CSV table of N, CA and C in Angstrom, one decimal:
chain,number,residue,atom,x,y,z
G,1,MET,N,71.6,-14.7,-53.0
G,1,MET,CA,71.1,-13.4,-53.1
G,1,MET,C,70.4,-12.9,-51.8
G,2,SER,N,70.6,-11.8,-51.4
G,2,SER,CA,70.1,-11.3,-50.1
G,2,SER,C,68.7,-10.6,-50.3
G,3,GLU,N,68.0,-10.4,-49.2
G,3,GLU,CA,66.7,-9.7,-49.3
G,3,GLU,C,67.0,-8.3,-49.9
G,4,GLN,N,68.1,-7.6,-49.6
G,4,GLN,CA,68.4,-6.3,-50.1
G,4,GLN,C,68.5,-6.4,-51.6
G,5,ASP,N,69.1,-7.4,-52.2
G,5,ASP,CA,69.2,-7.5,-53.6
G,5,ASP,C,67.8,-7.8,-54.3
G,6,ASP,N,67.0,-8.5,-53.6
G,6,ASP,CA,65.7,-8.8,-54.1
G,6,ASP,C,64.8,-7.5,-54.1
G,7,TYR,N,65.1,-6.6,-53.2
G,7,TYR,CA,64.3,-5.4,-53.1
G,7,TYR,C,64.9,-4.2,-53.7
G,8,LYS,N,66.0,-4.3,-54.4
G,8,LYS,CA,66.6,-3.1,-55.0
G,8,LYS,C,65.7,-2.6,-56.1
G,9,LEU,N,65.3,-1.4,-56.0
G,9,LEU,CA,64.5,-0.7,-57.0
G,9,LEU,C,65.1,0.6,-57.4
G,10,ASP,N,64.9,1.0,-58.6
G,10,ASP,CA,65.3,2.3,-59.1
G,10,ASP,C,64.3,3.3,-58.5
G,11,CYS,N,64.8,4.5,-58.1
G,11,CYS,CA,64.0,5.5,-57.5
G,11,CYS,C,62.9,5.9,-58.4
G,12,THR,N,63.1,6.0,-59.7
G,12,THR,CA,62.1,6.4,-60.7
G,12,THR,C,60.9,5.4,-60.7
G,13,ALA,N,61.2,4.1,-60.6
G,13,ALA,CA,60.2,3.1,-60.5
G,13,ALA,C,59.3,3.3,-59.2
G,14,VAL,N,60.0,3.6,-58.1
G,14,VAL,CA,59.3,3.8,-56.9
G,14,VAL,C,58.4,5.0,-56.9
G,15,ILE,N,58.9,6.1,-57.4
G,15,ILE,CA,58.0,7.3,-57.5
G,15,ILE,C,56.8,7.0,-58.4
G,16,ALA,N,57.1,6.3,-59.5
G,16,ALA,CA,56.0,6.0,-60.5
G,16,ALA,C,54.9,5.1,-59.8
G,17,ASP,N,55.3,4.3,-58.9
G,17,ASP,CA,54.4,3.3,-58.3
G,17,ASP,C,53.9,3.7,-56.9
G,18,VAL,N,54.3,4.9,-56.4
G,18,VAL,CA,54.0,5.3,-55.1
G,18,VAL,C,52.5,5.3,-54.8
G,19,TRP,N,51.7,5.6,-55.8
G,19,TRP,CA,50.2,5.5,-55.6
G,19,TRP,C,49.7,4.1,-55.4
G,20,LEU,N,50.5,3.1,-55.8
G,20,LEU,CA,50.1,1.7,-55.4
G,20,LEU,C,50.0,1.6,-53.9
G,21,MET,N,51.1,2.1,-53.3
G,21,MET,CA,51.1,2.1,-51.8
G,21,MET,C,50.0,2.9,-51.2
G,22,LEU,N,49.8,4.1,-51.7
G,22,LEU,CA,48.8,5.0,-51.2
G,22,LEU,C,47.4,4.5,-51.3
G,23,ASP,N,47.1,3.7,-52.4
G,23,ASP,CA,45.8,3.2,-52.6
G,23,ASP,C,45.7,1.7,-52.2
G,24,ASN,N,46.7,1.2,-51.5
G,24,ASN,CA,46.7,-0.2,-51.1
G,24,ASN,C,46.4,-1.1,-52.2
G,25,GLU,N,47.1,-0.9,-53.4
G,25,GLU,CA,46.9,-1.7,-54.6
G,25,GLU,C,48.2,-2.4,-54.9
G,26,GLY,N,48.2,-3.3,-55.9
G,26,GLY,CA,49.3,-4.0,-56.3
G,26,GLY,C,49.4,-5.3,-55.4
G,27,ASP,N,50.2,-6.2,-55.8
G,27,ASP,CA,50.3,-7.5,-55.1
G,27,ASP,C,51.2,-7.3,-53.9
G,28,GLN,N,51.2,-8.2,-53.0
G,28,GLN,CA,51.9,-8.1,-51.7
G,28,GLN,C,53.4,-8.0,-51.9
G,29,ALA,N,54.0,-8.7,-52.8
G,29,ALA,CA,55.4,-8.6,-53.1
G,29,ALA,C,55.8,-7.2,-53.6
G,30,THR,N,55.0,-6.7,-54.4
G,30,THR,CA,55.3,-5.3,-54.9
G,30,THR,C,55.2,-4.3,-53.8
G,31,ARG,N,54.2,-4.4,-53.0
G,31,ARG,CA,54.1,-3.4,-51.8
G,31,ARG,C,55.2,-3.6,-50.9
G,32,GLU,N,55.7,-4.8,-50.6
G,32,GLU,CA,56.8,-5.0,-49.7
G,32,GLU,C,58.1,-4.4,-50.3
G,33,ARG,N,58.3,-4.6,-51.6
G,33,ARG,CA,59.5,-4.0,-52.2
G,33,ARG,C,59.5,-2.5,-52.2
G,34,LEU,N,58.3,-1.9,-52.5
G,34,LEU,CA,58.2,-0.5,-52.4
G,34,LEU,C,58.4,0.0,-50.9
G,35,GLN,N,57.8,-0.7,-50.0
G,35,GLN,CA,58.0,-0.3,-48.6
G,35,GLN,C,59.4,-0.4,-48.1
G,36,TYR,N,60.1,-1.4,-48.5
G,36,TYR,CA,61.5,-1.6,-48.2
G,36,TYR,C,62.3,-0.4,-48.7
G,37,HIS,N,62.1,-0.1,-50.0
G,37,HIS,CA,62.8,1.0,-50.6
G,37,HIS,C,62.5,2.3,-49.9
G,38,LEU,N,61.2,2.6,-49.6
G,38,LEU,CA,60.9,3.8,-48.9
G,38,LEU,C,61.5,3.9,-47.5
G,39,ASP,N,61.7,2.7,-46.8
G,39,ASP,CA,62.3,2.7,-45.5
G,39,ASP,C,63.8,2.9,-45.6
G,40,THR,N,64.4,2.8,-46.8
G,40,THR,CA,65.9,2.9,-46.9
G,40,THR,C,66.3,4.1,-47.8
G,41,CYS,N,65.3,4.8,-48.4
G,41,CYS,CA,65.7,5.9,-49.3
G,41,CYS,C,64.9,7.2,-48.8
G,42,GLY,N,65.6,8.1,-48.2
G,42,GLY,CA,65.0,9.3,-47.7
G,42,GLY,C,64.4,10.1,-48.7
G,43,THR,N,65.0,10.2,-49.9
G,43,THR,CA,64.5,11.0,-51.0
G,43,THR,C,63.1,10.5,-51.4
G,44,CYS,N,63.0,9.2,-51.6
G,44,CYS,CA,61.7,8.6,-52.0
G,44,CYS,C,60.7,8.7,-50.9
G,45,LEU,N,61.1,8.5,-49.7
G,45,LEU,CA,60.2,8.7,-48.6
G,45,LEU,C,59.6,10.1,-48.5
G,46,GLU,N,60.5,11.1,-48.7
G,46,GLU,CA,60.0,12.4,-48.7
G,46,GLU,C,59.0,12.6,-49.8
G,47,GLN,N,59.2,12.1,-51.0
G,47,GLN,CA,58.3,12.2,-52.2
G,47,GLN,C,57.0,11.5,-51.8
G,48,TYR,N,57.1,10.3,-51.2
G,48,TYR,CA,55.9,9.6,-50.8
G,48,TYR,C,55.1,10.4,-49.9
G,49,GLY,N,55.7,11.1,-48.9
G,49,GLY,CA,55.0,12.0,-48.0
G,49,GLY,C,54.3,13.1,-48.7
G,50,ILE,N,54.9,13.7,-49.7
G,50,ILE,CA,54.3,14.7,-50.5
G,50,ILE,C,53.0,14.2,-51.2
G,51,GLU,N,53.2,13.0,-51.8
G,51,GLU,CA,52.1,12.4,-52.6
G,51,GLU,C,51.0,12.1,-51.6
G,52,GLU,N,51.3,11.6,-50.4
G,52,GLU,CA,50.3,11.2,-49.4
G,52,GLU,C,49.5,12.5,-49.0
G,53,GLN,N,50.2,13.6,-48.8
G,53,GLN,CA,49.5,14.8,-48.5
G,53,GLN,C,48.6,15.3,-49.6
G,54,ILE,N,49.1,15.2,-50.9
G,54,ILE,CA,48.2,15.5,-52.0
G,54,ILE,C,47.0,14.7,-52.1
G,55,LYS,N,47.2,13.4,-51.9
G,55,LYS,CA,46.0,12.4,-51.9
G,55,LYS,C,45.0,12.8,-50.8
G,56,GLY,N,45.5,13.1,-49.6
G,56,GLY,CA,44.6,13.5,-48.5
G,56,GLY,C,43.9,14.8,-48.8
G,57,LEU,N,44.6,15.8,-49.4
G,57,LEU,CA,43.9,17.0,-49.8
G,57,LEU,C,42.9,16.8,-50.8
G,58,LEU,N,43.2,16.0,-51.8
G,58,LEU,CA,42.2,15.7,-52.9
G,58,LEU,C,41.0,15.0,-52.3
G,59,SER,N,41.2,14.1,-51.4
G,59,SER,CA,40.1,13.4,-50.8
G,59,SER,C,39.2,14.3,-50.0
G,60,ARG,N,39.8,15.2,-49.2
G,60,ARG,CA,39.0,16.2,-48.5
G,60,ARG,C,38.2,17.1,-49.3
G,61,LYS,N,38.9,17.6,-50.4
G,61,LYS,CA,38.2,18.7,-51.2
G,61,LYS,C,37.3,18.1,-52.2
G,62,CYS,N,37.4,16.8,-52.6
G,62,CYS,CA,36.6,16.2,-53.6
G,62,CYS,C,35.5,15.3,-53.0
G,63,GLY,N,35.4,15.4,-51.7
G,63,GLY,CA,34.3,14.7,-51.0
G,63,GLY,C,34.5,13.2,-51.0
G,64,GLY,N,35.7,12.7,-51.2
G,64,GLY,CA,35.9,11.2,-51.2
G,64,GLY,C,35.3,10.5,-52.4
G,65,GLU,N,34.9,11.2,-53.4
G,65,GLU,CA,34.4,10.5,-54.6
G,65,GLU,C,35.5,9.7,-55.3
G,66,ARG,N,35.2,8.6,-55.8
G,66,ARG,CA,36.1,7.7,-56.5
G,66,ARG,C,36.0,7.9,-58.0
G,67,ALA,N,37.1,8.1,-58.7
G,67,ALA,CA,37.1,8.3,-60.1
G,67,ALA,C,36.7,6.9,-60.8
G,68,PRO,N,36.1,7.0,-62.0
G,68,PRO,CA,35.8,5.7,-62.7
G,68,PRO,C,37.1,4.9,-62.9
G,69,GLU,N,37.0,3.6,-63.0
G,69,GLU,CA,38.2,2.8,-63.1
G,69,GLU,C,38.9,3.1,-64.4
G,70,GLY,N,38.2,3.3,-65.5
G,70,GLY,CA,38.9,3.6,-66.7
G,70,GLY,C,39.8,4.9,-66.6
G,71,LEU,N,39.3,5.9,-66.0
G,71,LEU,CA,40.0,7.2,-65.8
G,71,LEU,C,41.2,6.9,-64.9
G,72,ARG,N,41.0,6.1,-63.8
G,72,ARG,CA,42.1,5.8,-62.9
G,72,ARG,C,43.3,5.1,-63.6
G,73,GLN,N,42.9,4.2,-64.5
G,73,GLN,CA,43.9,3.4,-65.2
G,73,GLN,C,44.7,4.3,-66.2
G,74,ARG,N,43.9,5.2,-66.9
G,74,ARG,CA,44.6,6.1,-67.9
G,74,ARG,C,45.5,7.1,-67.1
G,75,LEU,N,45.1,7.6,-66.0
G,75,LEU,CA,45.9,8.5,-65.2
G,75,LEU,C,47.2,7.8,-64.7
G,76,SER,N,47.0,6.6,-64.3
G,76,SER,CA,48.2,5.8,-63.8
G,76,SER,C,49.2,5.6,-64.9
G,77,ILE,N,48.7,5.3,-66.1
G,77,ILE,CA,49.6,5.1,-67.3
G,77,ILE,C,50.3,6.4,-67.6
G,78,GLU,N,49.6,7.5,-67.6
G,78,GLU,CA,50.2,8.8,-67.9
G,78,GLU,C,51.2,9.2,-66.9
G,79,ILE,N,50.9,9.0,-65.6
G,79,ILE,CA,51.9,9.3,-64.6
G,79,ILE,C,53.2,8.6,-64.8
G,80,ARG,N,53.1,7.3,-65.0
G,80,ARG,CA,54.3,6.5,-65.2
G,80,ARG,C,55.0,6.9,-66.5
G,81,ARG,N,54.3,7.2,-67.6
G,81,ARG,CA,54.9,7.7,-68.8
G,81,ARG,C,55.6,9.0,-68.6
G,82,THR,N,55.0,9.9,-67.8
G,82,THR,CA,55.6,11.2,-67.6
G,82,THR,C,56.9,11.1,-66.8
G,83,VAL,N,56.9,10.2,-65.8
G,83,VAL,CA,58.1,10.1,-65.0
G,83,VAL,C,59.2,9.5,-65.8
G,84,VAL,N,58.9,8.6,-66.7
G,84,VAL,CA,60.0,8.0,-67.5
G,84,VAL,C,60.5,9.0,-68.5
G,85,ILE,N,59.6,9.8,-69.1
G,85,ILE,CA,60.0,10.8,-70.1
G,85,ILE,C,60.8,11.9,-69.4
G,86,ARG,N,60.5,12.4,-68.2
G,86,ARG,CA,61.2,13.4,-67.5
G,86,ARG,C,62.6,12.8,-67.2
G,87,THR,N,62.7,11.6,-66.7
G,87,THR,CA,64.0,11.0,-66.4
G,87,THR,C,64.9,10.9,-67.5
G,88,GLU,N,64.4,10.5,-68.7
G,88,GLU,CA,65.2,10.4,-69.9
G,88,GLU,C,65.6,11.7,-70.4
G,89,ALA,N,64.8,12.7,-70.2
G,89,ALA,CA,65.2,14.1,-70.7
G,89,ALA,C,66.2,14.7,-69.8
G,90,GLU,N,66.3,14.4,-68.6
G,90,GLU,CA,67.3,15.0,-67.6
G,90,GLU,C,68.7,14.6,-67.9
C-alpha cells in the first residue's frame, strides 16, 4: 500500500475537518492526511482558503476571544453533521 493510498480521503471528510487544520488540533497523522489531501485537491484547498479567511475575520472582529470548550465541541459536531446531511441530500 502506498502513501497515497494511506492518505486517500473523501472531500466531504476533509471539508468537515478543515477546522482541525486551522486550529492546529487533531493528532499528527490526521493533520498529515488532511494536508496531503489539500496539497493534491484544488477544490478542497480553495475551500480551506475560504475557511481560513473566515477564521481570520472572526478573530479580528471578535477580539481574539476563545469560545468555551463545550460550545466549540457542539459547533464542531453540528458542522460535521451539516456537511454529511447536505452531501446526502445532493
